[in-house]
mmCIF file of C-alpha atoms and ligand atoms in Angstrom:
data_model
loop_
_atom_site.group_PDB
_atom_site.id
_atom_site.type_symbol
_atom_site.label_atom_id
_atom_site.label_comp_id
_atom_site.label_asym_id
_atom_site.label_seq_id
_atom_site.Cartn_x
_atom_site.Cartn_y
_atom_site.Cartn_z
ATOM 1 C CA MET A 1 7.934 43.616 0.026
ATOM 2 C CA PRO A 2 4.751 42.615 1.541
ATOM 3 C CA ASP A 3 4.847 39.379 3.511
ATOM 4 C CA LEU A 4 3.443 37.248 0.651
ATOM 5 C CA GLN A 5 3.168 37.554 -2.762
ATOM 6 C CA VAL A 6 2.044 35.305 -5.530
ATOM 7 C CA GLN A 7 4.145 35.498 -9.151
ATOM 8 C CA CYS A 8 3.858 33.859 -12.542
ATOM 9 C CA SER A 9 7.152 31.918 -12.940
ATOM 10 C CA ARG A 10 7.059 32.604 -16.707
ATOM 11 C CA CYS A 11 5.816 36.090 -17.186
ATOM 12 C CA GLY A 12 6.425 37.539 -13.570
ATOM 13 C CA GLU A 13 2.804 38.665 -13.155
ATOM 14 C CA GLU A 14 1.692 39.278 -10.022
ATOM 15 C CA PHE A 15 -1.739 38.281 -8.280
ATOM 16 C CA PRO A 16 -3.101 38.540 -4.846
ATOM 17 C CA PRO A 17 -2.133 35.877 -2.066
ATOM 18 C CA ASP A 18 -5.405 36.069 -0.573
ATOM 19 C CA LYS A 19 -7.379 35.160 -3.764
ATOM 20 C CA VAL A 20 -8.416 31.687 -5.207
ATOM 21 C CA LEU A 21 -5.663 30.979 -7.800
ATOM 22 C CA THR A 22 -5.189 28.746 -10.849
ATOM 23 C CA VAL A 23 -2.651 29.565 -13.433
ATOM 24 C CA CYS A 24 -1.424 32.833 -14.676
ATOM 25 C CA THR A 25 -4.386 34.739 -16.737
ATOM 26 C CA LYS A 26 -1.583 36.421 -19.003
ATOM 27 C CA CYS A 27 0.409 33.450 -20.085
ATOM 28 C CA GLY A 28 -0.970 30.424 -18.217
ATOM 29 C CA GLY A 29 2.406 29.788 -16.325
ATOM 30 C CA ALA A 30 2.502 28.212 -13.035
ATOM 31 C CA LEU A 31 2.011 30.695 -10.100
ATOM 32 C CA LEU A 32 4.644 30.322 -7.260
ATOM 33 C CA PHE A 33 3.997 31.900 -3.708
ATOM 34 C CA ARG A 34 6.943 34.287 -2.696
ATOM 35 C CA TYR A 35 7.721 35.120 0.851
ATOM 36 C CA ASP A 36 9.748 37.924 2.346
ATOM 37 C CA LEU A 37 12.531 35.746 3.286
ATOM 38 C CA GLN A 38 14.460 38.532 4.984
ATOM 39 C CA ARG A 39 11.308 38.880 7.386
ATOM 40 C CA VAL A 40 11.456 35.265 8.118
ATOM 41 C CA ALA A 41 15.204 35.568 8.619
ATOM 42 C CA ASN A 42 14.536 38.209 11.251
ATOM 43 C CA THR A 43 11.996 36.519 12.942
ATOM 44 C CA VAL A 44 13.255 32.582 13.026
ATOM 45 C CA SER A 45 16.338 31.332 13.766
ATOM 46 C CA LYS A 46 18.022 28.000 13.128
ATOM 47 C CA ASP A 47 18.307 27.587 16.995
ATOM 48 C CA GLY A 48 14.764 28.728 17.433
ATOM 49 C CA LEU A 49 13.517 26.149 15.077
ATOM 50 C CA LYS A 50 15.117 23.109 17.273
ATOM 51 C CA LYS A 51 12.901 23.944 19.882
ATOM 52 C CA ARG A 52 9.869 23.132 17.784
ATOM 53 C CA SER A 53 8.530 19.743 17.421
ATOM 54 C CA ASP A 54 9.785 17.715 14.310
ATOM 55 C CA SER A 55 6.451 17.819 12.092
ATOM 56 C CA PHE A 56 5.727 18.894 8.841
ATOM 57 C CA TRP A 57 4.355 22.206 9.795
ATOM 58 C CA LYS A 58 7.661 23.338 11.581
ATOM 59 C CA PHE A 59 8.512 26.168 8.928
ATOM 60 C CA ILE A 60 4.996 27.509 9.174
ATOM 61 C CA GLU A 61 6.702 30.913 8.277
ATOM 62 C CA LEU A 62 7.474 29.598 4.823
ATOM 63 C CA LEU A 63 3.552 28.062 4.330
ATOM 64 C CA PRO A 64 0.764 30.417 2.838
ATOM 65 C CA LEU A 65 -1.148 29.995 5.781
ATOM 66 C CA SER A 66 -2.821 32.985 7.405
ATOM 67 C CA SER A 67 -2.435 30.858 10.800
ATOM 68 C CA ALA A 68 -1.890 27.828 12.688
ATOM 69 C CA GLN A 69 -5.697 27.742 12.880
ATOM 70 C CA SER A 70 -5.856 26.807 9.065
ATOM 71 C CA ILE A 71 -4.238 23.650 9.438
ATOM 72 C CA VAL A 72 -5.741 20.264 8.359
ATOM 73 C CA SER A 73 -3.266 17.491 9.879
ATOM 74 C CA LEU A 74 -3.493 13.831 9.712
ATOM 75 C CA GLY A 75 -0.651 13.789 11.742
ATOM 76 C CA GLU A 76 2.585 14.090 9.444
ATOM 77 C CA PRO A 77 5.752 13.078 11.062
ATOM 78 C CA TYR A 78 9.287 13.789 10.028
ATOM 79 C CA THR A 79 9.850 10.927 7.769
ATOM 80 C CA PRO A 80 13.055 8.671 8.579
ATOM 81 C CA VAL A 81 16.608 9.119 6.577
ATOM 82 C CA LEU A 82 18.319 5.665 6.513
ATOM 83 C CA ARG A 83 22.059 5.015 5.474
ATOM 84 C CA PHE A 84 22.124 2.505 2.824
ATOM 85 C CA PRO A 85 24.140 -0.174 4.024
ATOM 86 C CA GLN A 86 27.680 0.748 3.245
ATOM 87 C CA SER A 87 28.960 -2.290 1.313
ATOM 88 C CA SER A 88 25.448 -2.757 -0.941
ATOM 89 C CA ILE A 89 26.278 -0.018 -3.771
ATOM 90 C CA GLU A 90 29.817 -1.062 -4.948
ATOM 91 C CA GLY A 91 31.608 2.150 -5.625
ATOM 92 C CA LEU A 92 29.750 4.543 -3.673
ATOM 93 C CA GLU A 93 30.188 5.318 0.119
ATOM 94 C CA ASN A 94 27.136 7.537 1.158
ATOM 95 C CA VAL A 95 24.023 6.639 0.006
ATOM 96 C CA TYR A 96 21.103 7.255 1.773
ATOM 97 C CA VAL A 97 17.106 6.874 1.428
ATOM 98 C CA LYS A 98 14.201 9.182 2.811
ATOM 99 C CA ASP A 99 11.197 7.138 3.455
ATOM 100 C CA ASP A 100 8.236 8.901 2.738
ATOM 101 C CA GLY A 101 5.910 5.716 2.817
ATOM 102 C CA ARG A 102 5.344 6.646 6.236
ATOM 103 C CA LEU A 103 3.074 9.685 5.406
ATOM 104 C CA PRO A 104 -0.853 9.175 5.739
ATOM 105 C CA THR A 105 -2.057 7.235 2.718
ATOM 106 C CA GLY A 106 1.511 6.142 2.421
ATOM 107 C CA THR A 107 3.119 8.697 -0.282
ATOM 108 C CA PHE A 108 4.771 11.693 -0.142
ATOM 109 C CA LYS A 109 0.960 13.098 -2.078
ATOM 110 C CA ALA A 110 0.355 13.692 1.665
ATOM 111 C CA ARG A 111 2.547 16.552 1.592
ATOM 112 C CA GLY A 112 1.353 18.640 -1.568
ATOM 113 C CA MET A 113 -2.631 17.964 -0.229
ATOM 114 C CA ALA A 114 -1.988 18.744 3.551
ATOM 115 C CA VAL A 115 -1.020 22.141 2.472
ATOM 116 C CA GLY A 116 -3.508 22.567 -0.537
ATOM 117 C CA VAL A 117 -6.240 21.089 1.451
ATOM 118 C CA SER A 118 -5.553 23.807 4.347
ATOM 119 C CA LYS A 119 -5.315 26.442 2.159
ATOM 120 C CA LEU A 120 -8.520 25.942 0.072
ATOM 121 C CA LYS A 121 -10.595 25.622 3.105
ATOM 122 C CA GLU A 122 -9.094 28.874 4.794
ATOM 123 C CA LEU A 123 -9.884 30.344 1.334
ATOM 124 C CA GLY A 124 -13.841 28.933 1.860
ATOM 125 C CA ILE A 125 -13.654 26.263 -1.131
ATOM 126 C CA ARG A 126 -16.018 23.305 -0.361
ATOM 127 C CA ARG A 127 -15.664 20.937 -3.175
ATOM 128 C CA ILE A 128 -12.234 19.873 -4.657
ATOM 129 C CA ALA A 129 -11.775 17.552 -7.922
ATOM 130 C CA VAL A 130 -8.414 15.997 -8.963
ATOM 131 C CA PRO A 131 -7.130 14.447 -12.016
ATOM 132 C CA SER A 132 -4.497 11.704 -10.564
ATOM 133 C CA ALA A 133 -2.553 8.860 -11.534
ATOM 134 C CA GLY A 134 -3.721 7.347 -8.274
ATOM 135 C CA ASN A 135 -1.917 8.739 -5.130
ATOM 136 C CA ALA A 136 -2.528 12.209 -5.358
ATOM 137 C CA GLY A 137 -6.829 11.277 -5.362
ATOM 138 C CA ALA A 138 -5.881 9.118 -2.191
ATOM 139 C CA ALA A 139 -4.343 11.929 -0.448
ATOM 140 C CA LEU A 140 -6.767 14.595 -1.223
ATOM 141 C CA ALA A 141 -9.677 11.962 -0.319
ATOM 142 C CA ALA A 142 -8.193 11.418 3.156
ATOM 143 C CA TYR A 143 -7.331 15.328 3.925
ATOM 144 C CA GLY A 144 -10.787 16.184 2.243
ATOM 145 C CA ALA A 145 -12.343 13.876 4.635
ATOM 146 C CA ARG A 146 -10.366 15.313 7.500
ATOM 147 C CA ALA A 147 -11.409 18.836 6.568
ATOM 148 C CA GLY A 148 -14.945 17.804 5.582
ATOM 149 C CA LEU A 149 -14.879 18.780 2.066
ATOM 150 C CA GLU A 150 -16.330 17.227 -0.912
ATOM 151 C CA VAL A 151 -13.872 15.489 -3.268
ATOM 152 C CA TYR A 152 -13.895 14.224 -7.086
ATOM 153 C CA ALA A 153 -10.965 11.961 -7.840
ATOM 154 C CA PHE A 154 -10.639 11.385 -11.886
ATOM 155 C CA MET A 155 -8.210 8.064 -12.632
ATOM 156 C CA PRO A 156 -6.900 6.529 -15.306
ATOM 157 C CA LYS A 157 -8.500 2.942 -15.569
ATOM 158 C CA ASP A 158 -5.272 0.943 -14.991
ATOM 159 C CA VAL A 159 -5.345 2.592 -11.278
ATOM 160 C CA PRO A 160 -3.928 0.029 -8.759
ATOM 161 C CA GLN A 161 -7.114 -1.488 -7.333
ATOM 162 C CA ALA A 162 -5.932 -0.625 -3.891
ATOM 163 C CA ILE A 163 -5.867 2.960 -4.583
ATOM 164 C CA LEU A 164 -8.961 2.677 -5.949
ATOM 165 C CA LYS A 165 -10.421 1.283 -2.578
ATOM 166 C CA GLU A 166 -8.785 3.628 -0.457
ATOM 167 C CA CYS A 167 -10.224 6.533 -2.493
ATOM 168 C CA ILE A 168 -13.780 5.372 -2.300
ATOM 169 C CA TYR A 169 -13.949 4.400 1.352
ATOM 170 C CA LEU A 170 -12.102 7.546 2.002
ATOM 171 C CA GLY A 171 -15.499 9.350 1.023
ATOM 172 C CA ALA A 172 -14.139 10.292 -2.705
ATOM 173 C CA LYS A 173 -16.541 10.107 -5.356
ATOM 174 C CA VAL A 174 -14.234 8.190 -8.037
ATOM 175 C CA TYR A 175 -14.390 8.375 -11.899
ATOM 176 C CA LEU A 176 -12.137 6.079 -13.860
ATOM 177 C CA VAL A 177 -11.031 7.534 -17.158
ATOM 178 C CA ASN A 178 -10.380 5.785 -20.436
ATOM 179 C CA GLY A 179 -7.103 7.727 -21.272
ATOM 180 C CA SER A 180 -4.206 9.191 -19.211
ATOM 181 C CA ILE A 181 -4.060 11.582 -16.325
ATOM 182 C CA ASN A 182 -3.804 14.408 -19.076
ATOM 183 C CA ASP A 183 -6.885 13.070 -20.508
ATOM 184 C CA ALA A 184 -8.563 13.174 -17.055
ATOM 185 C CA GLY A 185 -7.403 16.656 -16.496
ATOM 186 C CA GLU A 186 -9.354 17.733 -19.713
ATOM 187 C CA ILE A 187 -12.168 15.707 -17.966
ATOM 188 C CA VAL A 188 -12.188 17.806 -14.822
ATOM 189 C CA LYS A 189 -11.456 21.231 -16.869
ATOM 190 C CA LYS A 190 -14.817 20.358 -18.940
ATOM 191 C CA PHE A 191 -17.163 19.801 -16.236
ATOM 192 C CA GLU A 192 -15.886 22.477 -13.816
ATOM 193 C CA PRO A 193 -18.423 25.321 -14.603
ATOM 194 C CA LYS A 194 -21.169 22.662 -13.978
ATOM 195 C CA TYR A 195 -19.825 21.181 -10.629
ATOM 196 C CA ASP A 196 -18.266 24.358 -9.534
ATOM 197 C CA TRP A 197 -15.284 22.553 -8.263
ATOM 198 C CA PHE A 198 -11.728 23.926 -7.555
ATOM 199 C CA SER A 199 -9.251 21.809 -9.492
ATOM 200 C CA ILE A 200 -6.464 21.008 -7.732
ATOM 201 C CA SER A 201 -4.365 19.917 -10.751
ATOM 202 C CA THR A 202 -0.863 19.439 -10.650
ATOM 203 C CA ASN A 203 0.909 22.811 -11.271
ATOM 204 C CA LYS A 204 -2.225 24.478 -12.442
ATOM 205 C CA GLN A 205 -2.628 25.905 -8.837
ATOM 206 C CA PRO A 206 0.007 27.260 -6.379
ATOM 207 C CA TYR A 207 -0.661 25.529 -3.357
ATOM 208 C CA ARG A 208 0.454 21.819 -3.554
ATOM 209 C CA VAL A 209 4.098 22.837 -4.517
ATOM 210 C CA GLU A 210 4.034 24.768 -0.901
ATOM 211 C CA GLY A 211 3.865 21.622 0.707
ATOM 212 C CA TYR A 212 6.203 19.507 -1.049
ATOM 213 C CA LYS A 213 9.080 22.281 0.034
ATOM 214 C CA ALA A 214 8.869 20.433 3.667
ATOM 215 C CA ILE A 215 11.096 18.098 1.748
ATOM 216 C CA ALA A 216 13.650 20.442 1.480
ATOM 217 C CA PHE A 217 13.227 21.655 4.936
ATOM 218 C CA GLU A 218 13.444 17.930 6.743
ATOM 219 C CA ILE A 219 16.084 16.852 4.527
ATOM 220 C CA ALA A 220 18.138 20.579 5.521
ATOM 221 C CA GLU A 221 17.633 19.818 9.497
ATOM 222 C CA GLN A 222 18.471 15.808 8.901
ATOM 223 C CA PHE A 223 21.646 16.382 7.495
ATOM 224 C CA ASN A 224 22.542 19.026 9.919
ATOM 225 C CA TRP A 225 21.882 21.936 7.425
ATOM 226 C CA ASN A 226 24.593 20.317 4.956
ATOM 227 C CA PRO A 227 22.628 18.868 2.504
ATOM 228 C CA PRO A 228 23.528 15.687 0.326
ATOM 229 C CA ASP A 229 25.267 16.506 -3.054
ATOM 230 C CA SER A 230 22.566 14.826 -5.160
ATOM 231 C CA ILE A 231 19.228 13.699 -5.012
ATOM 232 C CA ILE A 232 17.375 11.259 -7.066
ATOM 233 C CA PHE A 233 13.714 11.904 -7.338
ATOM 234 C CA PRO A 234 11.240 9.958 -9.275
ATOM 235 C CA THR A 235 8.924 12.242 -11.563
ATOM 236 C CA GLY A 236 5.730 12.637 -13.281
ATOM 237 C CA GLY A 237 4.017 15.773 -13.039
ATOM 238 C CA GLY A 238 6.986 17.282 -11.472
ATOM 239 C CA GLU A 239 5.064 19.123 -8.600
ATOM 240 C CA GLY A 240 7.213 17.103 -6.161
ATOM 241 C CA VAL A 241 10.519 18.372 -7.729
ATOM 242 C CA ILE A 242 9.608 21.656 -8.306
ATOM 243 C CA GLY A 243 8.651 22.003 -4.261
ATOM 244 C CA LEU A 244 12.044 20.372 -3.579
ATOM 245 C CA TRP A 245 13.843 22.821 -5.555
ATOM 246 C CA LYS A 246 11.844 25.742 -4.379
ATOM 247 C CA GLY A 247 12.285 24.877 -0.501
ATOM 248 C CA PHE A 248 16.280 24.469 -1.064
ATOM 249 C CA LYS A 249 16.136 27.928 -2.711
ATOM 250 C CA GLU A 250 14.182 29.655 0.082
ATOM 251 C CA LEU A 251 16.339 28.094 2.675
ATOM 252 C CA THR A 252 19.652 29.071 0.629
ATOM 253 C CA ASP A 253 17.975 32.941 0.156
ATOM 254 C CA ILE A 254 17.637 33.242 4.132
ATOM 255 C CA GLY A 255 21.105 31.728 4.613
ATOM 256 C CA TRP A 256 20.408 28.624 6.448
ATOM 257 C CA THR A 257 21.844 26.218 3.876
ATOM 258 C CA LYS A 258 24.738 26.794 1.174
ATOM 259 C CA LYS A 259 23.777 25.174 -1.383
ATOM 260 C CA THR A 260 20.907 23.304 -3.109
ATOM 261 C CA PRO A 261 21.827 19.699 -4.078
ATOM 262 C CA ARG A 262 21.797 18.544 -7.571
ATOM 263 C CA ILE A 263 18.557 17.206 -8.260
ATOM 264 C CA ILE A 264 18.169 14.062 -10.813
ATOM 265 C CA ILE A 265 14.760 13.340 -11.750
ATOM 266 C CA VAL A 266 13.987 9.516 -12.771
ATOM 267 C CA GLN A 267 11.130 8.594 -15.187
ATOM 268 C CA SER A 268 10.444 5.369 -16.960
ATOM 269 C CA THR A 269 11.254 4.087 -20.510
ATOM 270 C CA GLY A 270 7.682 3.962 -21.098
ATOM 271 C CA CYS A 271 6.747 7.442 -20.394
ATOM 272 C CA ALA A 272 9.763 9.521 -20.285
ATOM 273 C CA PRO A 273 8.901 13.146 -21.668
ATOM 274 C CA LEU A 274 10.985 14.909 -19.353
ATOM 275 C CA VAL A 275 14.087 12.959 -19.929
ATOM 276 C CA LYS A 276 13.462 13.460 -23.740
ATOM 277 C CA ALA A 277 13.205 17.515 -23.347
ATOM 278 C CA PHE A 278 16.092 17.274 -21.381
ATOM 279 C CA ILE A 279 18.531 15.628 -23.326
ATOM 280 C CA ASN A 280 17.641 17.334 -26.669
ATOM 281 C CA ASN A 281 18.098 20.764 -24.641
ATOM 282 C CA GLU A 282 14.516 21.991 -25.142
ATOM 283 C CA PRO A 283 12.971 24.258 -23.032
ATOM 284 C CA GLU A 284 9.778 22.447 -22.024
ATOM 285 C CA VAL A 285 8.047 19.368 -23.515
ATOM 286 C CA LYS A 286 6.717 20.072 -26.630
ATOM 287 C CA GLU A 287 4.170 17.379 -27.207
ATOM 288 C CA PRO A 288 2.448 14.298 -25.399
ATOM 289 C CA TRP A 289 4.053 10.729 -24.877
ATOM 290 C CA GLN A 290 2.790 8.685 -27.054
ATOM 291 C CA LYS A 291 1.477 4.946 -25.663
ATOM 292 C CA ALA A 292 2.746 5.780 -22.272
ATOM 293 C CA HIS A 293 2.584 2.543 -20.049
ATOM 294 C CA THR A 294 4.307 1.634 -17.244
ATOM 295 C CA ILE A 295 4.072 -0.129 -13.769
ATOM 296 C CA ALA A 296 5.355 2.896 -11.919
ATOM 297 C CA THR A 297 1.850 4.286 -12.503
ATOM 298 C CA GLY A 298 2.962 7.565 -10.805
ATOM 299 C CA LEU A 299 5.169 8.425 -13.558
ATOM 300 C CA ASN A 300 2.656 8.017 -16.376
ATOM 301 C CA VAL A 301 2.299 11.379 -16.949
ATOM 302 C CA PRO A 302 2.736 12.058 -20.866
ATOM 303 C CA PHE A 303 2.365 15.901 -21.091
ATOM 304 C CA PRO A 304 3.372 17.311 -17.899
ATOM 305 C CA TYR A 305 2.160 21.071 -17.252
ATOM 306 C CA ALA A 306 4.880 23.497 -16.633
ATOM 307 C CA SER A 307 7.757 21.338 -17.621
ATOM 308 C CA TYR A 308 9.716 24.250 -18.450
ATOM 309 C CA LEU A 309 9.864 24.554 -14.581
ATOM 310 C CA ILE A 310 10.990 21.374 -14.006
ATOM 311 C CA LEU A 311 13.935 21.680 -16.680
ATOM 312 C CA ARG A 312 14.609 24.794 -15.048
ATOM 313 C CA ALA A 313 15.241 23.248 -11.757
ATOM 314 C CA LEU A 314 17.398 20.323 -13.287
ATOM 315 C CA ARG A 315 19.515 22.979 -15.098
ATOM 316 C CA GLU A 316 19.669 25.397 -12.517
ATOM 317 C CA THR A 317 21.200 22.790 -9.910
ATOM 318 C CA ASN A 318 23.305 21.079 -12.711
ATOM 319 C CA GLY A 319 21.010 17.900 -12.335
ATOM 320 C CA LYS A 320 20.104 15.430 -14.592
ATOM 321 C CA ALA A 321 17.040 13.302 -15.987
ATOM 322 C CA THR A 322 17.262 9.483 -16.600
ATOM 323 C CA GLU A 323 14.634 6.767 -17.301
ATOM 324 C CA VAL A 324 14.520 3.020 -16.237
ATOM 325 C CA LYS A 325 12.936 0.142 -17.382
ATOM 326 C CA ASP A 326 10.064 -1.546 -15.574
ATOM 327 C CA GLU A 327 12.229 -4.829 -15.138
ATOM 328 C CA GLU A 328 14.996 -2.528 -13.527
ATOM 329 C CA VAL A 329 12.249 -0.993 -11.263
ATOM 330 C CA ILE A 330 10.973 -4.571 -10.322
ATOM 331 C CA SER A 331 14.362 -5.826 -9.364
ATOM 332 C CA SER A 332 15.452 -2.721 -7.555
ATOM 333 C CA MET A 333 11.841 -3.200 -5.509
ATOM 334 C CA LYS A 334 13.117 -6.600 -4.747
ATOM 335 C CA THR A 335 16.842 -5.253 -3.700
ATOM 336 C CA LEU A 336 15.188 -2.827 -1.128
ATOM 337 C CA PHE A 337 12.639 -5.379 0.243
ATOM 338 C CA ARG A 338 15.740 -7.488 1.157
ATOM 339 C CA LYS A 339 17.034 -4.514 2.980
ATOM 340 C CA GLY A 340 14.126 -4.024 4.889
ATOM 341 C CA ILE A 341 12.950 -1.085 2.789
ATOM 342 C CA TYR A 342 9.413 -1.289 1.698
ATOM 343 C CA ALA A 343 9.372 0.807 -1.382
ATOM 344 C CA CYS A 344 6.682 1.334 -4.215
ATOM 345 C CA PRO A 345 8.001 1.079 -8.010
ATOM 346 C CA GLU A 346 8.210 4.769 -8.450
ATOM 347 C CA ALA A 347 10.445 4.971 -5.241
ATOM 348 C CA ALA A 348 12.276 1.725 -6.266
ATOM 349 C CA ALA A 349 12.962 3.557 -9.645
ATOM 350 C CA THR A 350 15.403 5.975 -7.715
ATOM 351 C CA LEU A 351 17.829 2.711 -7.096
ATOM 352 C CA ALA A 352 17.719 1.813 -10.661
ATOM 353 C CA ALA A 353 18.548 5.049 -11.610
ATOM 354 C CA LEU A 354 21.470 5.011 -9.380
ATOM 355 C CA GLU A 355 22.800 1.796 -10.581
ATOM 356 C CA LYS A 356 22.458 3.119 -14.140
ATOM 357 C CA LEU A 357 24.276 6.495 -13.467
ATOM 358 C CA LYS A 358 27.078 4.974 -11.451
ATOM 359 C CA ASN A 359 28.021 2.904 -14.525
ATOM 360 C CA GLN A 360 28.057 6.129 -16.327
ATOM 361 C CA ASP A 361 30.280 7.987 -13.877
ATOM 362 C CA THR A 362 27.964 10.309 -12.538
ATOM 363 C CA PHE A 363 28.927 10.124 -9.141
ATOM 364 C CA ASP A 364 32.134 10.614 -7.049
ATOM 365 C CA ARG A 365 32.983 7.697 -4.665
ATOM 366 C CA GLY A 366 32.590 10.052 -1.472
ATOM 367 C CA GLU A 367 29.662 12.018 -2.528
ATOM 368 C CA SER A 368 26.252 11.890 -0.390
ATOM 369 C CA ILE A 369 23.501 10.729 -2.713
ATOM 370 C CA LEU A 370 19.959 10.706 -1.296
ATOM 371 C CA LEU A 371 17.217 8.489 -2.988
ATOM 372 C CA TYR A 372 13.764 9.854 -2.339
ATOM 373 C CA LEU A 373 11.303 7.200 -1.580
ATOM 374 C CA THR A 374 8.177 8.611 -2.675
ATOM 375 C CA GLY A 375 5.627 5.725 -1.261
ATOM 376 C CA ASN A 376 5.471 2.064 0.308
ATOM 377 C CA ALA A 377 4.756 -0.570 -1.415
ATOM 378 C CA THR A 378 1.244 -1.889 0.086
ATOM 379 C CA LYS A 379 -0.813 -0.647 -2.964
ATOM 380 C CA TYR A 380 1.727 -2.085 -5.256
ATOM 381 C CA LEU A 381 2.203 -5.564 -4.162
ATOM 382 C CA ASP A 382 0.493 -6.954 -7.068
ATOM 383 C CA VAL A 383 3.578 -6.449 -9.438
ATOM 384 C CA LEU A 384 5.500 -8.931 -7.129
ATOM 385 C CA LYS A 385 4.547 -12.390 -8.254
ATOM 386 C CA ILE A 386 4.598 -15.387 -6.150
ATOM 387 C CA ARG A 387 3.282 -18.982 -6.817
ATOM 388 C CA LYS A 388 1.392 -19.935 -3.633
ATOM 389 C CA GLU A 389 0.696 -23.471 -5.013
ATOM 390 C CA GLN A 390 4.594 -23.966 -4.554
ATOM 391 C CA LEU A 391 4.685 -22.983 -1.071
ATOM 392 C CA PRO A 392 4.642 -25.863 1.166
ATOM 393 C CA VAL A 393 1.232 -26.192 3.501
ATOM 394 C CA LEU A 394 1.417 -27.722 6.706
ATOM 395 C CA GLY A 395 -1.499 -29.460 8.792
ATOM 396 C CA PRO A 396 -1.848 -28.411 12.752
ATOM 397 C CA ASN A 397 0.236 -31.775 13.306
ATOM 398 C CA ALA A 398 3.056 -31.384 10.827
ATOM 399 C CA SER A 399 6.156 -33.237 12.456
ATOM 400 C CA SER A 400 8.584 -32.107 9.871
ATOM 401 C CA LEU A 401 8.886 -29.154 7.082
ATOM 402 C CA ASP A 402 9.805 -31.310 4.342
HETATM 403 C C1 LIG B 501 4.548 7.352 -5.526
HETATM 404 C C2 LIG B 501 4.610 8.413 -6.466
HETATM 405 N N1 LIG B 501 5.914 8.797 -6.594
HETATM 406 C C3 LIG B 501 6.169 9.655 -7.401
HETATM 407 C C4 LIG B 501 5.226 10.296 -8.234
HETATM 408 C C5 LIG B 501 5.421 11.414 -9.219
HETATM 409 O O1 LIG B 501 5.047 12.782 -8.836
HETATM 410 P P1 LIG B 501 4.984 14.028 -9.428
HETATM 411 O O2 LIG B 501 3.793 13.988 -10.107
HETATM 412 O O3 LIG B 501 4.979 15.165 -8.375
HETATM 413 O O4 LIG B 501 6.059 14.105 -10.068
HETATM 414 C C6 LIG B 501 3.838 9.960 -7.757
HETATM 415 C C7 LIG B 501 2.659 10.757 -8.497
HETATM 416 O O5 LIG B 501 1.742 10.088 -8.803
HETATM 417 C C8 LIG B 501 3.718 9.085 -7.194
HETATM 418 O O6 LIG B 501 2.349 8.653 -6.955
HETATM 419 ZN ZN1 LIG B 502 2.624 34.504 -16.909
#
C-alpha cells in the first residue's frame, strides 16, 4: 500500500491524496485519509514517541502533511487531564475531564483547523470559507491569520457576541445568516464558484478530521496507553467524534492500544438529530431537526453531514447517544465552576449526560470515564446571570463589609 491514500467512507472509491478534495464524487460520502500503518509501526515506537515533546504535532506520521515544513502552528499544548474529585460523583470512582479550553481560541476546534489550514496551504489554497456555529469560524480565523490566508466565516445570527468580535478582529470577513449552520453551508456552496474559495465545511473535506485524531493520541499517552472505558463527547456536526474514533482505530491497528473506548455522544434536547437516529436504529439522520435551538450553540446542527459515520462510531464502540436540557447544562456549568473547571455549555453538557446516564445504570462503579471538555467558558459567560445591583459596593474608606 502507498504511504497515504484517500478513500470514500461510504463506497470505498479511492482518490489521490495530493489533490484538493471535498466529498466523494461518486456517492457524496465523507472522504478519509488512510495510512500505511505497518510502515508507521516500523518507523516509530512508543519509546521513540516519548522522546518527542508533548505537542499536537507529535504523531506527525499519522498526519497527511508532506513534511513538518507545512505546519501552521499557534503553539498547541497537550491539554490537561484532571481527575474529578472522588467524592463528587456518587457511585462513580474514576471520572476524569480533559480540558481543550486551553487551546488557541479556547476550543477544540483549533485541532481541526490547525491541520486543515496547514494541509490546504501546502496544497496552494489561498482563500477559505467556513459555515460555522461560531467556534470553528474563530479557529479558522486564527490559523488563517497565522498562515496569511483569506478567511470568510458564515454564522447563524445568534452566535455569541464574543465569538463575533474574535472572528472580526482575527481578520475574517464575517457574514451573519438568518438560519442554521446548515443554511450557512448552502450559502457557502452557492457563492463558491463566484468567490473561488475552498469550503472547509464539517465532514465535507477530509482535512479537519485528521486534526481531531490527536484527541485519541493524547488520551492514549496520558492514560499510559490504557485508554478510559468510556468517553462522553459533546456532538453537533460530529467531526470531533469521528476524529476521536479514527485516531483510536489507527492506534489499535498499529498495536499501541488494545481498545477503543466506548464513545457516548451528548446533544441538546433542543437539537438532537443524532440521538433520535441512534435510538430509532436508523443508519443515518433522515431529515433536519425542526426549530432547533440551544444555548450550547456548537450543538445546534439540525442536519449533520455524514451522520452515518458518527452513528457507525457509536455502534462499533458499543456506545450511546443521549440528550440533555439547557437547564441541566447551566447547572453542570455551575458545578464545574465550583470545582475550578471553567467549561463552556457544550463541554458542561458532558457532566449533565454523565448524571443522567448514571441514573440509568450505564456505568460500572469502577470504570474509567472521561468527560471531554471542548471549550472554556469565556465566550459564554452571558448564559450565567448575576444581579450586579445586589452586590455590595464599597467606598475607598469602607470600615465594614455590612
Ligand atoms: C465548544 C464546542 N463543543 C462541541 C462542538 C461540536 O463539535 P462537532 O461539530 O465536531 O460535533 C462545537 C461545535 O461548534 C463546539 O464549538
Ligand atoms: Zn463514495
